[in-house]
């Protein structure tokens, strides 16, 4: 047999019983006596390492015994089931090739490091059990979300990363330019002249692929875009990153209730898939960080999400008489503390809040008949707060133009977006799932910096 991954051995050990095979990986732990040695070999494919036994009959026995934690080796030997031992199987080495040595001052020794410390070595932390597990779950979750969408007739489209619009209108964009910043060209009135820039106009990193997804949904019916999005938000919190991934489905011929149904089915199906495919990682995270993790996820799959209106939410919060840091009154946006109170103290499960005041939401959201609210929803999760934001889009040309005026958006810049309402306009809706916030929920990590392999947050970007 050729090279086998450790995960395969755990998945189907009977298949490999008494076979000769090769496993390559890094030494997690090594101990030896004069005659015999043991290696815990980790190739990152599974939460548990593979036990390797090596005897002094190997001609490089002494060299192997001298290896430090972190060294890379390839082991060839016989795979044996060990039903009476602590580990279910082991490999009896007949040959061990030393591929890459590690000196003894290697930082990741067999001891627990704090999450704060590990954030200072983000290039090495994927080698720890915790971060390997998080990144495996991240990969499977990205797949599971897309599997659900593909199974439900959504096409994966790619919205651009460089854009000319600030979709959410929050003014939190990163400018993309090739101009000489120490001496940029200026107009007669002294402001920076982007007409002399690379694209002959001001361009930014996208905050959301939604508007482009709307163009594509107006042609292909059901689409999603999934990619990095960027926000120059100056909020140094546990749940804000400057670069994060967003999954944005856009659904033609649909209204807000379709968005609610599809997004809750999507979340449930993805959690269910990841639980099934990564149960050993969840068991590890549950033992190490949150005893209730698996139970929490199973309940999320099983139970209906609650739906309440923004107005009801505000009333509940006022009635609670809790002293919140941010004032709670109709017309103000809900803050994380409010969102968490609703999900953790009142409903004890994920909820959708619908019909927000029109003045605190983006220009593209559809106005409700009450003239005060828009058909918007935020999905709120216990422990996190907002995880997803969506809405029915304003499909009526005149109402949309009106709203754009109120938001002081220049109509001439949005002719392409208005064309969607001019030619074959239809009811449509969509949403954006904050992928990292979803991974935080899946892993019970409390800091977004720990679910992004290379986090970019305010005042911090490494590599
Ligand atoms: O609520 P947001 O701003 O919605 C949009 O961008 C819409 N255009 C989406 C759509 O309808 N297609 O962002 C969507 C989600 C939020 O609910 C949150 O989970 C996440 O993106 N998010 C962030 N995640 C990490 N760091 C940040 N700075 C984030 N800002 C938003
Ligand atoms: Mg939002």
Coordinates of C-alpha atoms and ligand atoms in Angstrom, one line a residue:
X1 CA 0.0 0.0 0.0
X2 CA 1.1 3.5 -0.6
X3 CA 1.0 6.6 1.5
X4 CA -2.1 6.8 3.8
X5 CA -3.5 9.7 5.8
X6 CA -4.1 9.2 9.5
X7 CA -7.8 10.1 9.2
X8 CA -8.3 7.2 6.8
X9 CA -6.9 4.8 9.3
X10 CA -9.3 6.0 12.0
X11 CA -12.2 5.9 9.6
X12 CA -11.7 2.4 8.5
X13 CA -9.1 0.6 10.4
X14 CA -10.2 -2.9 9.4
X15 CA -9.4 -2.1 5.8
X16 CA -5.7 -1.7 6.7
X17 CA -5.3 -4.5 9.3
X18 CA -1.9 -6.1 9.0
X19 CA -1.1 -4.2 5.8
X20 CA 2.2 -2.5 5.1
X21 CA 1.8 1.2 4.5
X22 CA 3.5 4.6 4.7
X23 CA 2.4 7.5 6.8
X24 CA 4.1 11.0 6.7
X25 CA 3.7 13.6 9.3
X26 CA 5.2 15.5 12.2
X27 CA 6.3 14.2 15.6
X28 CA 3.8 15.4 18.3
X29 CA 5.6 13.4 21.0
X30 CA 8.5 10.9 21.2
X31 CA 9.8 8.7 24.0
X32 CA 12.3 5.9 23.9
X33 CA 14.4 3.5 25.9
X34 CA 17.5 1.7 24.7
X35 CA 15.5 -0.9 22.9
X36 CA 12.2 0.6 21.8
X37 CA 10.7 4.0 21.0
X38 CA 7.2 5.5 20.5
X39 CA 6.2 8.3 18.3
X40 CA 2.9 10.1 18.2
X41 CA 2.7 11.0 14.6
X42 CA 0.3 13.8 13.4
X43 CA -0.4 14.6 9.8
X44 CA -3.2 17.1 10.5
X45 CA -5.9 15.0 9.0
X46 CA -7.4 13.8 12.3
X47 CA -7.6 15.0 15.9
X48 CA -5.8 11.9 17.1
X49 CA -2.2 11.1 16.2
X50 CA -1.0 7.7 15.1
X51 CA 1.2 5.7 17.4
X52 CA 4.4 4.5 15.8
X53 CA 6.6 1.8 17.5
X54 CA 10.3 1.6 16.5
X55 CA 12.9 -0.9 17.7
X56 CA 16.6 -0.7 17.9
X57 CA 16.9 -3.1 15.0
X58 CA 16.3 0.0 12.8
X59 CA 19.7 1.2 11.6
X60 CA 18.9 4.8 12.3
X61 CA 17.4 4.0 15.8
X62 CA 19.7 6.5 17.6
X63 CA 19.0 9.3 15.1
X64 CA 15.3 8.8 15.4
X65 CA 15.5 8.7 19.2
X66 CA 17.3 12.1 19.1
X67 CA 14.5 13.8 17.0
X68 CA 12.6 16.7 18.6
X69 CA 8.9 17.4 18.6
X70 CA 7.9 19.0 15.3
X71 CA 10.3 17.0 13.1
X72 CA 8.9 15.7 9.8
X73 CA 9.2 11.9 9.1
X74 CA 7.8 9.3 6.8
X75 CA 7.2 5.9 8.5
X76 CA 6.9 2.6 6.6
X77 CA 5.7 -0.4 8.5
X78 CA 3.0 -2.9 9.4
X79 CA -0.4 -1.6 10.6
X80 CA -1.7 -3.6 13.6
X81 CA -4.9 -3.4 15.5
X82 CA -4.4 -3.2 19.3
X83 CA -7.9 -3.7 20.8
X84 CA -6.5 -4.0 24.3
X85 CA -4.4 -0.9 24.3
X86 CA -5.2 2.7 24.9
X87 CA -5.0 3.5 21.2
X88 CA -7.0 1.4 18.8
X89 CA -4.0 0.6 16.5
X90 CA -0.3 1.3 15.9
X91 CA 2.2 1.0 13.1
X92 CA 5.3 -1.1 13.7
X93 CA 8.1 0.7 11.9
X94 CA 10.3 -1.1 9.5
X95 CA 11.8 2.0 8.1
X96 CA 11.7 5.7 9.2
X97 CA 13.0 8.4 6.9
X98 CA 13.9 11.6 8.6
X99 CA 12.6 14.3 6.3
X100 CA 13.0 17.6 8.3
X101 CA 14.5 18.1 11.7
X102 CA 13.4 20.6 14.3
X103 CA 15.7 22.0 16.9
X104 CA 14.9 21.6 20.6
X105 CA 14.0 25.3 21.1
X106 CA 10.8 24.8 19.0
X107 CA 8.1 26.7 20.7
X108 CA 5.2 24.2 20.4
X109 CA 6.2 21.7 23.0
X110 CA 3.8 19.4 24.8
X111 CA 2.2 22.0 26.9
X112 CA -0.9 24.2 26.7
X113 CA -0.4 27.7 25.3
X114 CA -2.8 30.5 25.8
X115 CA -4.9 31.6 22.8
X116 CA -3.4 35.1 23.2
X117 CA 0.1 33.7 22.8
X118 CA -0.9 31.5 19.8
X119 CA -2.1 34.7 18.1
X120 CA 1.5 35.9 18.1
X121 CA 2.6 32.8 16.0
X122 CA -0.2 32.4 13.5
X123 CA 2.1 30.7 11.1
X124 CA 2.7 27.8 13.6
X125 CA -0.6 27.6 15.4
X126 CA -2.4 25.4 12.8
X127 CA -0.1 22.7 14.1
X128 CA -1.8 22.6 17.5
X129 CA -4.8 20.3 18.1
X130 CA -7.2 23.2 18.6
X131 CA -6.3 25.1 15.4
X132 CA -6.1 22.0 13.2
X133 CA -9.6 21.1 14.4
X134 CA -10.9 24.6 13.8
X135 CA -9.5 24.7 10.3
X136 CA -10.8 21.3 9.4
X137 CA -14.3 22.3 10.6
X138 CA -13.9 25.6 8.6
X139 CA -13.2 23.7 5.4
X140 CA -16.1 21.3 5.9
X141 CA -18.5 24.1 6.8
X142 CA -17.5 26.0 3.6
X143 CA -18.3 22.8 1.6
X144 CA -21.5 22.0 3.5
X145 CA -23.0 25.4 3.0
X146 CA -22.2 25.2 -0.7
X147 CA -23.5 21.7 -1.0
X148 CA -26.9 22.7 0.3
X149 CA -27.0 25.6 -2.1
X150 CA -25.9 23.6 -5.1
X151 CA -28.4 20.9 -4.2
X152 CA -31.1 23.6 -4.2
X153 CA -30.4 25.0 -7.7
X154 CA -28.1 27.8 -6.7
X155 CA -25.2 28.7 -9.0
X156 CA -21.9 29.8 -7.6
X157 CA -21.0 33.2 -9.1
X158 CA -17.9 35.3 -8.4
X159 CA -18.5 38.9 -7.5
X160 CA -15.6 41.3 -7.9
X161 CA -13.2 42.1 -5.1
X162 CA -12.4 45.5 -6.5
X163 CA -15.6 47.6 -6.7
X164 CA -16.8 51.1 -7.2
X165 CA -19.7 51.0 -4.7
X166 CA -20.1 50.9 -1.0
X167 CA -23.0 48.5 -0.9
X168 CA -23.9 48.9 2.8
X169 CA -23.3 52.7 2.7
X170 CA -21.5 52.7 5.9
X171 CA -18.4 54.4 4.5
X172 CA -16.1 51.8 5.9
X173 CA -14.2 51.0 2.7
X174 CA -10.5 50.4 1.9
X175 CA -9.4 52.4 -1.1
X176 CA -7.6 50.6 -3.9
X177 CA -5.1 52.8 -5.7
X178 CA -1.8 52.8 -7.5
X179 CA -1.3 56.5 -7.0
X180 CA 1.9 57.9 -5.4
X181 CA 0.5 58.5 -1.9
X182 CA 3.2 61.0 -1.0
X183 CA 2.2 63.2 -3.9
X184 CA -1.2 62.2 -5.4
X185 CA -2.6 64.2 -8.3
X186 CA -5.1 66.8 -7.2
X187 CA -8.0 68.5 -8.9
X188 CA -8.3 72.3 -9.2
X189 CA -10.2 72.4 -5.9
X190 CA -7.4 70.5 -4.2
X191 CA -9.0 67.1 -3.7
X192 CA -7.4 63.8 -4.8
X193 CA -8.0 63.3 -8.5
X194 CA -9.0 59.7 -8.9
X195 CA -9.6 60.3 -12.6
X196 CA -5.8 60.0 -12.9
X197 CA -5.8 56.7 -10.9
X198 CA -5.4 53.2 -12.4
X199 CA -9.2 52.7 -13.1
X200 CA -9.8 56.4 -13.8
X201 CA -12.1 56.4 -10.8
X202 CA -12.2 55.8 -7.1
X203 CA -12.2 52.0 -6.4
X204 CA -12.5 50.1 -3.2
X205 CA -12.3 46.6 -1.8
X206 CA -15.8 45.2 -1.7
X207 CA -17.8 45.3 1.5
X208 CA -20.4 42.9 0.0
X209 CA -21.0 41.1 -3.3
X210 CA -24.8 41.6 -3.0
X211 CA -25.4 44.2 -5.7
X212 CA -23.5 42.1 -8.3
X213 CA -25.3 39.0 -7.0
X214 CA -28.5 40.8 -7.7
X215 CA -27.4 41.3 -11.4
X216 CA -26.6 37.6 -11.7
X217 CA -29.8 36.4 -9.9
X218 CA -31.8 38.6 -12.4
X219 CA -30.4 36.2 -15.1
X220 CA -29.8 32.8 -13.4
X221 CA -32.6 32.9 -10.8
X222 CA -30.7 31.5 -7.8
X223 CA -27.0 32.4 -7.2
X224 CA -24.6 32.8 -4.4
X225 CA -21.3 34.5 -4.0
X226 CA -18.8 33.4 -1.4
X227 CA -15.6 35.2 -0.9
X228 CA -13.6 37.6 1.2
X229 CA -15.2 41.0 2.0
X230 CA -13.5 44.0 3.6
X231 CA -14.5 46.5 6.2
X232 CA -12.4 49.3 7.6
X233 CA -14.6 49.3 10.7
X234 CA -12.7 50.8 13.6
X235 CA -14.2 48.3 16.0
X236 CA -11.8 46.3 18.0
X237 CA -14.2 43.6 19.2
X238 CA -14.2 39.9 19.4
X239 CA -16.5 39.5 16.4
X240 CA -15.2 42.1 13.9
X241 CA -12.5 41.5 11.3
X242 CA -11.3 43.8 8.6
X243 CA -11.2 40.9 6.1
X244 CA -13.9 38.2 6.6
X245 CA -15.7 35.8 4.3
X246 CA -19.3 36.2 3.5
X247 CA -21.7 33.8 1.8
X248 CA -24.4 35.7 -0.1
X249 CA -27.3 33.9 -1.7
X250 CA -29.6 35.9 -3.9
X251 CA -33.0 34.5 -4.8
X252 CA -35.2 35.8 -7.7
X253 CA -39.0 35.6 -7.3
X254 CA -38.8 35.5 -3.6
X255 CA -39.8 37.5 -0.5
X256 CA -38.5 37.9 3.0
X257 CA -40.2 34.7 4.2
X258 CA -38.3 32.7 1.5
X259 CA -35.0 34.2 2.7
X260 CA -35.9 33.2 6.3
X261 CA -36.8 29.7 5.3
X262 CA -33.9 29.1 3.0
X263 CA -31.3 30.6 5.4
X264 CA -32.5 28.6 8.4
X265 CA -32.6 25.3 6.3
X266 CA -29.1 26.2 5.0
X267 CA -27.7 26.7 8.5
X268 CA -29.3 23.6 9.9
X269 CA -28.2 21.4 7.0
X270 CA -24.6 22.7 7.2
X271 CA -24.4 22.1 11.0
X272 CA -25.8 18.6 10.5
X273 CA -23.2 17.8 7.8
X274 CA -20.3 19.2 9.7
X275 CA -21.3 17.4 12.9
X276 CA -21.4 14.1 11.0
X277 CA -18.2 14.6 9.2
X278 CA -16.1 16.1 12.0
X279 CA -17.5 14.5 15.1
X280 CA -14.0 13.7 16.5
X281 CA -13.1 17.4 16.2
X282 CA -16.3 18.4 18.0
X283 CA -15.6 15.9 20.8
X284 CA -12.2 17.4 21.3
X285 CA -13.5 21.0 21.3
X286 CA -16.3 20.0 23.6
X287 CA -13.9 18.4 26.1
X288 CA -11.4 21.3 25.9
X289 CA -13.6 24.4 25.6
X290 CA -17.3 23.9 25.9
X291 CA -19.0 20.8 27.4
X292 CA -22.3 21.8 25.9
X293 CA -21.1 22.3 22.3
X294 CA -22.4 19.2 20.6
X295 CA -25.7 19.4 22.5
X296 CA -26.0 23.0 21.4
X297 CA -25.4 22.2 17.8
X298 CA -27.8 19.2 17.8
X299 CA -30.5 21.4 19.3
X300 CA -29.9 24.1 16.6
X301 CA -30.5 21.5 13.9
X302 CA -33.6 20.1 15.7
X303 CA -35.5 23.2 16.8
X304 CA -37.3 25.9 14.9
X305 CA -35.8 29.3 15.0
X306 CA -37.9 32.0 16.6
X307 CA -39.2 34.9 14.5
X308 CA -40.0 38.2 16.1
X309 CA -40.4 41.8 14.8
X310 CA -37.9 44.5 15.7
X311 CA -40.8 46.3 17.5
X312 CA -41.5 43.3 19.6
X313 CA -37.8 42.9 20.4
X314 CA -37.6 46.5 21.5
X315 CA -40.6 46.1 23.8
X316 CA -39.1 42.9 25.4
X317 CA -35.9 44.7 26.0
X318 CA -37.6 47.8 27.5
X319 CA -39.8 45.5 29.7
X320 CA -36.7 43.6 30.9
X321 CA -35.6 46.7 32.9
X322 CA -32.0 45.6 32.4
X323 CA -29.5 48.5 32.4
X324 CA -27.9 48.2 28.9
X325 CA -24.9 50.2 28.0
X326 CA -26.6 51.5 24.8
X327 CA -30.1 53.0 25.1
X328 CA -32.9 50.9 23.8
X329 CA -35.6 52.8 22.1
X330 CA -37.6 52.4 18.9
X331 CA -35.5 53.6 16.0
X332 CA -32.1 52.7 17.4
X333 CA -30.2 49.8 16.1
X334 CA -29.9 46.7 18.3
X335 CA -26.4 46.3 19.8
X336 CA -24.6 43.1 20.6
X337 CA -25.7 43.3 24.2
X338 CA -29.3 43.5 23.2
X339 CA -29.0 40.7 20.6
X340 CA -27.3 38.5 23.2
X341 CA -29.9 39.2 25.8
X342 CA -32.7 38.2 23.4
X343 CA -31.1 35.0 22.3
X344 CA -29.5 33.9 25.6
X345 CA -31.9 35.1 28.3
X346 CA -35.3 35.3 26.5
X347 CA -35.4 32.7 23.7
X348 CA -32.4 30.5 24.4
X349 CA -32.0 29.7 20.7
X350 CA -31.4 31.4 17.4
X351 CA -33.9 34.0 16.4
X352 CA -34.8 36.1 13.3
X353 CA -35.6 39.7 14.0
X354 CA -37.6 41.2 11.1
X355 CA -38.9 44.6 10.0
X356 CA -36.3 47.0 11.2
X357 CA -36.8 50.8 11.1
X358 CA -36.1 52.0 7.5
X359 CA -33.6 54.7 8.6
X360 CA -31.1 52.3 10.1
X361 CA -30.9 49.9 7.2
X362 CA -29.3 50.0 3.8
X363 CA -30.9 51.8 0.8
X364 CA -31.7 48.6 -1.2
X365 CA -34.2 47.2 1.3
X366 CA -37.8 47.0 0.5
X367 CA -40.1 49.5 2.3
X368 CA -43.0 47.9 4.2
X369 CA -46.6 49.2 3.9
X370 CA -46.3 50.9 7.4
X371 CA -43.9 53.4 5.8
X372 CA -41.7 53.1 8.9
X373 CA -39.9 49.8 8.5
X374 CA -38.2 47.7 5.8
X375 CA -38.5 44.0 5.0
X376 CA -35.1 43.2 6.6
X377 CA -34.0 40.4 8.9
X378 CA -31.0 39.7 11.1
X379 CA -30.4 36.2 12.4
X380 CA -29.1 36.3 15.9
X381 CA -27.3 33.5 17.7
X382 CA -26.7 32.9 21.4
X383 CA -23.2 33.7 22.4
X384 CA -22.5 35.7 19.2
X385 CA -25.4 38.1 18.2
X386 CA -25.8 38.9 14.5
X387 CA -24.6 36.1 12.3
X388 CA -26.6 36.8 9.1
X389 CA -28.3 39.9 7.6
X390 CA -30.8 39.7 4.8
X391 CA -33.7 41.5 3.2
X392 CA -36.2 41.6 0.5
X393 CA -34.8 44.1 -2.1
X394 CA -36.7 47.1 -3.3
X395 CA -37.8 46.1 -6.8
X396 CA -40.0 49.1 -7.5
X397 CA -38.0 51.6 -9.6
X398 CA -39.7 54.8 -8.3
X399 CA -39.5 53.7 -4.6
X400 CA -35.9 52.7 -5.0
X401 CA -34.9 56.0 -6.6
X402 CA -36.7 57.8 -3.7
X403 CA -34.7 55.8 -1.2
X404 CA -31.4 56.5 -3.0
X405 CA -32.1 60.2 -2.8
X406 CA -32.8 60.0 0.9
X407 CA -29.4 58.1 1.3
X408 CA -27.7 60.8 -0.9
X409 CA -26.6 58.2 -3.4
X410 CA -25.8 59.6 -6.9
X411 CA -28.3 58.1 -9.3
X412 CA -25.9 58.3 -12.3
X413 CA -23.5 55.9 -10.5
X414 CA -26.2 53.3 -10.0
X415 CA -27.8 53.2 -13.5
X416 CA -26.7 49.6 -13.9
X417 CA -28.5 48.7 -10.6
X418 CA -31.6 50.6 -11.6
X419 CA -31.6 48.8 -15.0
X420 CA -32.4 45.6 -13.0
X421 CA -35.7 47.4 -12.0
X422 CA -36.2 48.7 -15.5
X423 CA -35.9 45.4 -17.4
X424 CA -38.0 42.5 -16.0
X425 CA -38.0 43.5 -12.4
X426 CA -39.3 41.0 -9.9
X427 CA -39.6 40.4 -6.2
X428 CA -36.3 39.1 -4.9
X429 CA -34.5 38.7 -1.6
X430 CA -31.2 37.5 -0.3
X431 CA -28.9 37.4 2.7
X432 CA -25.3 37.5 3.8
X433 CA -23.9 34.9 6.3
X434 CA -20.9 36.0 8.2
X435 CA -18.8 32.9 7.7
X436 CA -16.4 33.5 10.6
X437 CA -19.3 34.2 13.0
X438 CA -20.8 30.9 11.9
X439 CA -17.5 29.1 12.6
X440 CA -17.4 30.8 16.0
X441 CA -20.8 29.2 16.8
X442 CA -19.7 25.8 15.4
X443 CA -16.5 25.8 17.5
X444 CA -17.5 27.8 20.5
X445 CA -14.6 30.1 20.0
X446 CA -15.2 33.5 21.5
X447 CA -12.8 35.5 19.4
X448 CA -13.0 35.9 15.6
X449 CA -9.2 36.0 15.5
X450 CA -9.2 32.3 16.3
X451 CA -11.4 31.1 13.5
X452 CA -9.6 33.0 10.7
X453 CA -6.3 31.4 9.8
X454 CA -4.6 34.8 9.2
X455 CA -6.8 37.4 10.9
X456 CA -6.8 41.0 9.7
X457 CA -8.3 43.2 12.4
X458 CA -7.9 46.9 13.2
X459 CA -4.2 47.6 14.0
X460 CA -3.2 44.0 13.0
X461 CA -2.2 42.3 9.8
X462 CA 0.7 39.8 9.8
X463 CA 2.2 38.2 6.6
Ligands
LIG1 O1 -25.3 42.7 7.8 P1 -24.3 42.9 6.7 O2 -23.5 44.1 6.6 O3 -25.1 42.6 5.3 C1 -24.6 42.8 4.1 O4 -23.5 43.1 3.8 C2 -25.6 42.4 3.0 N1 -25.2 43.1 1.8 C3 -25.8 40.9 2.9 C4 -26.8 40.5 1.8 O5 -27.9 40.7 2.0 N2 -26.3 39.9 0.8 O6 -23.2 41.7 6.7 C5 -23.7 40.3 6.7 C6 -23.0 39.5 7.8 C7 -23.3 40.0 9.2 O7 -24.5 39.5 9.6 C8 -22.1 39.5 10.0 O8 -22.4 38.1 10.3 C9 -21.0 39.5 9.0 O9 -21.6 39.6 7.7 N3 -20.1 40.7 9.2 C10 -18.9 40.6 9.8 N4 -18.2 39.5 10.2 C11 -17.0 39.8 10.6 N5 -16.4 41.0 10.7 C12 -17.1 42.1 10.3 N6 -16.5 43.3 10.4 C13 -18.4 41.9 9.8 N7 -19.3 42.7 9.3 C14 -20.4 42.0 9.0
LIG2 MG1 -26.1 43.6 9.4

